[in-house]
mmCIF file of C-alpha atoms and ligand atoms in Angstrom:
data_model
loop_
_atom_site.group_PDB
_atom_site.id
_atom_site.type_symbol
_atom_site.label_atom_id
_atom_site.label_comp_id
_atom_site.label_asym_id
_atom_site.label_seq_id
_atom_site.Cartn_x
_atom_site.Cartn_y
_atom_site.Cartn_z
ATOM 1 C CA MET A 298 -14.863 -33.609 -2.916
ATOM 2 C CA ALA A 299 -17.877 -31.308 -2.892
ATOM 3 C CA PRO A 300 -20.688 -31.827 -5.461
ATOM 4 C CA ASN A 301 -19.515 -28.753 -7.395
ATOM 5 C CA GLY A 302 -16.071 -30.281 -7.748
ATOM 6 C CA GLN A 303 -14.485 -27.895 -5.276
ATOM 7 C CA LYS A 304 -12.100 -29.361 -2.734
ATOM 8 C CA HIS A 305 -13.238 -28.627 0.785
ATOM 9 C CA ASP A 306 -10.313 -29.958 2.767
ATOM 10 C CA GLN A 307 -8.188 -26.832 2.311
ATOM 11 C CA ARG A 308 -9.404 -23.826 4.298
ATOM 12 C CA ARG A 309 -8.562 -20.469 2.730
ATOM 13 C CA GLY A 310 -7.944 -17.566 5.115
ATOM 14 C CA LEU A 311 -10.220 -14.539 5.126
ATOM 15 C CA MET A 312 -9.206 -10.905 4.752
ATOM 16 C CA LEU A 313 -10.528 -8.716 7.568
ATOM 17 C CA VAL A 314 -10.367 -5.106 6.377
ATOM 18 C CA LEU A 315 -10.736 -2.329 8.947
ATOM 19 C CA SER A 316 -11.151 1.218 7.631
ATOM 20 C CA SER A 317 -11.911 4.488 9.385
ATOM 21 C CA PRO A 318 -10.727 8.052 9.510
ATOM 22 C CA SER A 319 -7.580 8.503 11.643
ATOM 23 C CA GLY A 320 -8.477 8.696 15.300
ATOM 24 C CA ALA A 321 -11.701 6.668 15.176
ATOM 25 C CA GLY A 322 -10.096 3.857 17.160
ATOM 26 C CA LYS A 323 -9.224 1.478 14.359
ATOM 27 C CA SER A 324 -5.660 0.824 15.553
ATOM 28 C CA SER A 325 -6.804 -0.015 19.096
ATOM 29 C CA ILE A 326 -9.421 -2.395 17.730
ATOM 30 C CA ALA A 327 -6.850 -3.995 15.410
ATOM 31 C CA ARG A 328 -4.386 -4.420 18.293
ATOM 32 C CA ASN A 329 -7.021 -6.050 20.480
ATOM 33 C CA ILE A 330 -8.037 -8.511 17.766
ATOM 34 C CA LEU A 331 -4.423 -9.443 17.020
ATOM 35 C CA GLU A 332 -3.572 -9.958 20.691
ATOM 36 C CA ARG A 333 -6.567 -12.144 21.429
ATOM 37 C CA ASP A 334 -6.872 -14.108 18.225
ATOM 38 C CA LYS A 335 -3.722 -15.938 17.236
ATOM 39 C CA ASN A 336 -5.287 -17.112 13.973
ATOM 40 C CA ILE A 337 -5.185 -13.575 12.568
ATOM 41 C CA THR A 338 -1.978 -11.998 11.320
ATOM 42 C CA LEU A 339 -1.495 -8.314 10.556
ATOM 43 C CA SER A 340 -0.719 -7.425 6.972
ATOM 44 C CA ILE A 341 2.307 -5.149 7.350
ATOM 45 C CA SER A 342 2.082 -2.368 4.787
ATOM 46 C CA VAL A 343 4.904 -0.516 3.121
ATOM 47 C CA THR A 344 4.800 3.248 3.517
ATOM 48 C CA THR A 345 6.791 6.349 2.642
ATOM 49 C CA ARG A 346 5.501 8.113 5.788
ATOM 50 C CA PRO A 347 8.222 8.969 8.315
ATOM 51 C CA ARG A 348 8.308 6.542 11.238
ATOM 52 C CA ARG A 349 6.687 7.751 14.465
ATOM 53 C CA ALA A 350 8.748 7.412 17.662
ATOM 54 C CA SER A 351 6.525 4.577 18.912
ATOM 55 C CA GLU A 352 6.772 2.551 15.700
ATOM 56 C CA ILE A 353 9.146 -0.259 14.794
ATOM 57 C CA ASP A 354 10.227 -0.913 11.224
ATOM 58 C CA GLY A 355 8.972 -4.319 10.089
ATOM 59 C CA VAL A 356 6.404 -4.524 12.909
ATOM 60 C CA HIS A 357 4.033 -1.602 12.327
ATOM 61 C CA TYR A 358 5.098 -0.830 8.765
ATOM 62 C CA HIS A 359 7.946 -1.441 6.386
ATOM 63 C CA PHE A 360 9.252 2.110 6.037
ATOM 64 C CA VAL A 361 10.604 2.673 2.527
ATOM 65 C CA SER A 362 11.795 5.536 0.332
ATOM 66 C CA GLU A 363 9.531 6.896 -2.377
ATOM 67 C CA LYS A 364 11.855 5.373 -4.988
ATOM 68 C CA GLU A 365 11.560 1.913 -3.393
ATOM 69 C CA PHE A 366 7.774 2.296 -3.110
ATOM 70 C CA MET A 367 7.478 3.083 -6.817
ATOM 71 C CA ARG A 368 9.699 0.122 -7.673
ATOM 72 C CA LEU A 369 7.396 -2.199 -5.694
ATOM 73 C CA ARG A 370 4.284 -0.673 -7.204
ATOM 74 C CA ASP A 371 5.603 -0.885 -10.760
ATOM 75 C CA SER A 372 6.718 -4.491 -10.368
ATOM 76 C CA ASP A 373 3.182 -5.459 -9.287
ATOM 77 C CA ALA A 374 4.389 -6.436 -5.817
ATOM 78 C CA LEU A 375 1.504 -4.581 -4.142
ATOM 79 C CA ALA A 376 -2.031 -6.022 -3.896
ATOM 80 C CA GLU A 377 -3.305 -2.441 -3.528
ATOM 81 C CA TRP A 378 -1.790 0.965 -2.908
ATOM 82 C CA ALA A 379 -2.949 4.510 -2.235
ATOM 83 C CA GLN A 380 -1.797 7.979 -1.369
ATOM 84 C CA VAL A 381 -3.181 8.941 2.042
ATOM 85 C CA HIS A 382 -2.544 12.271 3.796
ATOM 86 C CA GLY A 383 0.278 12.971 1.308
ATOM 87 C CA ASN A 384 2.169 9.687 1.841
ATOM 88 C CA PHE A 385 2.138 6.412 -0.076
ATOM 89 C CA TYR A 386 0.903 3.166 1.486
ATOM 90 C CA GLY A 387 0.605 -0.312 0.003
ATOM 91 C CA THR A 388 -0.041 -3.969 0.829
ATOM 92 C CA PRO A 389 2.718 -6.436 -0.134
ATOM 93 C CA ARG A 390 1.026 -9.061 -2.285
ATOM 94 C CA ASP A 391 3.270 -12.039 -1.491
ATOM 95 C CA ALA A 392 2.594 -12.100 2.252
ATOM 96 C CA VAL A 393 -1.162 -11.998 1.670
ATOM 97 C CA GLU A 394 -1.228 -14.789 -0.901
ATOM 98 C CA LYS A 395 0.942 -17.030 1.278
ATOM 99 C CA ALA A 396 -1.117 -16.463 4.430
ATOM 100 C CA LEU A 397 -4.476 -17.041 2.751
ATOM 101 C CA ALA A 398 -3.276 -20.174 0.959
ATOM 102 C CA ALA A 399 -1.972 -21.530 4.275
ATOM 103 C CA GLY A 400 -5.403 -20.926 5.840
ATOM 104 C CA ARG A 401 -4.372 -17.993 8.005
ATOM 105 C CA ASP A 402 -6.710 -15.013 8.354
ATOM 106 C CA MET A 403 -5.248 -11.555 7.788
ATOM 107 C CA LEU A 404 -6.134 -8.147 9.171
ATOM 108 C CA PHE A 405 -5.737 -5.069 6.967
ATOM 109 C CA ASP A 406 -5.652 -1.586 8.459
ATOM 110 C CA ILE A 407 -6.114 0.244 5.164
ATOM 111 C CA ASP A 408 -8.071 3.193 3.813
ATOM 112 C CA TRP A 409 -11.165 3.135 1.597
ATOM 113 C CA GLN A 410 -9.140 3.440 -1.618
ATOM 114 C CA GLY A 411 -7.243 0.270 -0.781
ATOM 115 C CA ALA A 412 -10.435 -1.530 0.256
ATOM 116 C CA ALA A 413 -12.012 -0.602 -3.101
ATOM 117 C CA GLN A 414 -9.072 -2.143 -4.989
ATOM 118 C CA LEU A 415 -9.228 -5.369 -2.980
ATOM 119 C CA ARG A 416 -13.002 -5.497 -3.559
ATOM 120 C CA GLU A 417 -12.314 -5.550 -7.316
ATOM 121 C CA LYS A 418 -9.809 -8.397 -7.150
ATOM 122 C CA MET A 419 -10.484 -10.499 -4.055
ATOM 123 C CA ALA A 420 -14.139 -9.948 -3.158
ATOM 124 C CA GLY A 421 -14.731 -13.544 -2.027
ATOM 125 C CA ASP A 422 -12.014 -13.339 0.608
ATOM 126 C CA LEU A 423 -13.003 -9.943 2.031
ATOM 127 C CA VAL A 424 -14.823 -9.053 5.228
ATOM 128 C CA GLU A 425 -14.983 -5.274 5.413
ATOM 129 C CA VAL A 426 -15.659 -3.260 8.551
ATOM 130 C CA PHE A 427 -15.971 0.527 8.657
ATOM 131 C CA ILE A 428 -15.478 2.255 12.002
ATOM 132 C CA LEU A 429 -17.155 5.620 12.588
ATOM 133 C CA PRO A 430 -16.299 8.051 15.394
ATOM 134 C CA PRO A 431 -19.221 9.035 17.659
ATOM 135 C CA SER A 432 -18.768 12.719 16.667
ATOM 136 C CA MET A 433 -16.342 15.014 14.822
ATOM 137 C CA LYS A 434 -15.601 16.720 18.139
ATOM 138 C CA GLU A 435 -14.528 13.424 19.659
ATOM 139 C CA LEU A 436 -12.452 12.598 16.564
ATOM 140 C CA HIS A 437 -10.569 15.895 16.872
ATOM 141 C CA ALA A 438 -9.995 15.320 20.582
ATOM 142 C CA ARG A 439 -8.618 11.819 19.928
ATOM 143 C CA LEU A 440 -6.249 13.096 17.238
ATOM 144 C CA LYS A 441 -4.935 15.767 19.614
ATOM 145 C CA ARG A 442 -4.632 13.318 22.496
ATOM 146 C CA ARG A 443 -2.452 11.064 20.395
ATOM 147 C CA ALA A 444 0.018 13.974 20.225
ATOM 148 C CA GLU A 445 2.368 12.075 17.958
ATOM 149 C CA ASP A 446 1.602 14.254 14.962
ATOM 150 C CA SER A 447 2.141 17.978 14.352
ATOM 151 C CA ASP A 448 -0.773 20.478 14.442
ATOM 152 C CA GLU A 449 -0.562 20.715 10.659
ATOM 153 C CA THR A 450 -0.842 16.932 10.280
ATOM 154 C CA ILE A 451 -3.801 16.809 12.671
ATOM 155 C CA ALA A 452 -5.600 19.549 10.712
ATOM 156 C CA ARG A 453 -5.027 17.683 7.433
ATOM 157 C CA ARG A 454 -6.269 14.397 8.899
ATOM 158 C CA LEU A 455 -9.424 16.054 10.177
ATOM 159 C CA ASP A 456 -10.079 17.544 6.739
ATOM 160 C CA ASN A 457 -9.590 14.150 5.117
ATOM 161 C CA ALA A 458 -11.851 12.472 7.669
ATOM 162 C CA ARG A 459 -14.994 13.829 6.020
ATOM 163 C CA ALA A 460 -14.097 12.342 2.631
ATOM 164 C CA GLU A 461 -13.199 9.062 4.269
ATOM 165 C CA ILE A 462 -16.419 8.856 6.303
ATOM 166 C CA ALA A 463 -18.418 9.339 3.094
ATOM 167 C CA GLN A 464 -17.296 5.847 1.973
ATOM 168 C CA TRP A 465 -19.069 3.960 4.778
ATOM 169 C CA ARG A 466 -21.790 2.582 2.489
ATOM 170 C CA ASP A 467 -19.440 0.280 0.596
ATOM 171 C CA TYR A 468 -18.572 -1.799 3.665
ATOM 172 C CA ASP A 469 -20.223 -5.026 4.879
ATOM 173 C CA TYR A 470 -20.292 -3.959 8.526
ATOM 174 C CA VAL A 471 -20.358 -0.508 10.169
ATOM 175 C CA LEU A 472 -19.557 0.259 13.813
ATOM 176 C CA ILE A 473 -19.936 3.502 15.733
ATOM 177 C CA ASN A 474 -17.013 3.350 18.129
ATOM 178 C CA GLU A 475 -18.411 4.895 21.302
ATOM 179 C CA ASP A 476 -16.846 2.363 23.619
ATOM 180 C CA LEU A 477 -13.724 0.396 22.708
ATOM 181 C CA ASN A 478 -14.713 -2.720 24.648
ATOM 182 C CA VAL A 479 -18.066 -2.904 22.878
ATOM 183 C CA SER A 480 -16.317 -2.416 19.524
ATOM 184 C CA TYR A 481 -13.748 -5.146 20.292
ATOM 185 C CA ASP A 482 -16.558 -7.580 21.026
ATOM 186 C CA ALA A 483 -18.416 -6.549 17.875
ATOM 187 C CA VAL A 484 -15.427 -7.118 15.585
ATOM 188 C CA ARG A 485 -14.670 -10.457 17.230
ATOM 189 C CA ALA A 486 -18.303 -11.472 16.724
ATOM 190 C CA ILE A 487 -18.029 -10.545 13.046
ATOM 191 C CA VAL A 488 -14.898 -12.689 12.662
ATOM 192 C CA THR A 489 -16.531 -15.616 14.463
ATOM 193 C CA ALA A 490 -19.604 -15.433 12.233
ATOM 194 C CA GLU A 491 -17.605 -15.061 9.015
ATOM 195 C CA ARG A 492 -15.500 -18.116 9.881
ATOM 196 C CA LEU A 493 -18.710 -20.119 10.240
ATOM 197 C CA ARG A 494 -19.879 -19.281 6.729
ATOM 198 C CA ARG A 495 -20.527 -22.554 4.962
ATOM 199 C CA ASP A 496 -18.155 -21.752 2.106
ATOM 200 C CA ARG A 497 -15.302 -21.040 4.496
ATOM 201 C CA GLN A 498 -15.602 -24.232 6.509
ATOM 202 C CA THR A 499 -13.589 -27.295 5.677
ATOM 203 C CA GLY A 500 -14.478 -30.908 6.168
ATOM 204 C CA LEU A 501 -18.231 -30.391 6.319
ATOM 205 C CA TYR A 502 -19.030 -32.837 3.518
ATOM 206 C CA GLY A 503 -17.089 -35.605 5.213
ATOM 207 C CA PHE A 504 -18.479 -34.711 8.610
ATOM 208 C CA VAL A 505 -22.105 -34.780 7.468
ATOM 209 C CA GLU A 506 -21.560 -37.988 5.506
ATOM 210 C CA ALA A 507 -20.200 -39.664 8.634
ATOM 211 C CA LEU A 508 -22.972 -38.129 10.718
ATOM 212 C CA LEU A 509 -25.661 -39.624 8.497
ATOM 213 C CA ALA A 510 -23.920 -42.993 8.341
ATOM 214 C CA GLU A 511 -23.618 -43.193 12.107
ATOM 215 C CA GLN A 512 -25.331 -46.291 13.493
ATOM 216 C CA LEU A 513 -27.299 -45.924 16.681
ATOM 217 C CA ALA A 514 -26.772 -48.831 19.040
HETATM 218 P P1 5GP B 795 -1.185 6.160 9.538
HETATM 219 O O1 5GP B 795 -0.228 7.066 8.841
HETATM 220 O O2 5GP B 795 -1.988 6.879 10.585
HETATM 221 O O3 5GP B 795 -0.510 4.910 10.071
HETATM 222 O O4 5GP B 795 -2.223 5.656 8.444
HETATM 223 C C1 5GP B 795 -2.927 6.562 7.673
HETATM 224 C C2 5GP B 795 -3.978 5.857 6.876
HETATM 225 O O5 5GP B 795 -3.386 5.018 5.898
HETATM 226 C C3 5GP B 795 -4.875 4.960 7.726
HETATM 227 O O6 5GP B 795 -6.219 5.195 7.343
HETATM 228 C C4 5GP B 795 -4.456 3.574 7.332
HETATM 229 O O7 5GP B 795 -5.535 2.666 7.437
HETATM 230 C C5 5GP B 795 -4.046 3.783 5.893
HETATM 231 N N1 5GP B 795 -3.144 2.716 5.430
HETATM 232 C C6 5GP B 795 -2.156 2.100 6.118
HETATM 233 N N2 5GP B 795 -1.581 1.165 5.379
HETATM 234 C C7 5GP B 795 -2.229 1.150 4.198
HETATM 235 C C8 5GP B 795 -2.092 0.373 2.989
HETATM 236 O O8 5GP B 795 -1.262 -0.526 2.862
HETATM 237 N N3 5GP B 795 -2.937 0.682 1.985
HETATM 238 C C9 5GP B 795 -3.881 1.646 2.067
HETATM 239 N N4 5GP B 795 -4.661 1.841 1.021
HETATM 240 N N5 5GP B 795 -4.033 2.407 3.173
HETATM 241 C C10 5GP B 795 -3.221 2.157 4.223
#
């Protein structure tokens, strides 16, 4: 038992929030982290957005009707929710609570509105990273290259990008994503450092007690 009465044998997971305008490379960074770090699980959001051809229901998102989304929202089943680019998105609360209590870290690919809501309720668990594109020209090119969205959708996302970028100040860490490999390493370094925070480590009291009691031969 720690001096403040807090139990230190139960590690609580952290919440790694990645936000950026569409096309800044957030999804690639998220994928890389999830593939290389088996202690982080993706929080799978619910959304009313139509599924893209490359997406799988239950893997990338839980695709739901607007009626179902409102039912979840109104029954307090979402830890946060927002309307982004004309569609609704939200984080199922149950999965998050269970993962954190079991000591698993979670990654959230959510917008600034969602991050702001989590900041209100779960600040101690949050590690927030904002990813900026190197230029608006590059952002536009990346959105077009993705080619999974219509011209109208791309134009709307570019418009929204400016409002989204304006939120960068509220985040703990900010990356300019010029090179994906450099950004991968940076986010992994952030996770490594945040896991080493004294408050997040378990067993330190016992370890140090044993360390100090150790007899030298
Ligand atoms: P996309 O439609 O490109 O998958 O996502 C559009 C935006 O919605 C992205 O910025 C993404 O981070 C955000 N988003 C995805 N899921 C959630 C969620 O559960 N909550 C919030 N607030 N934003 C989300």
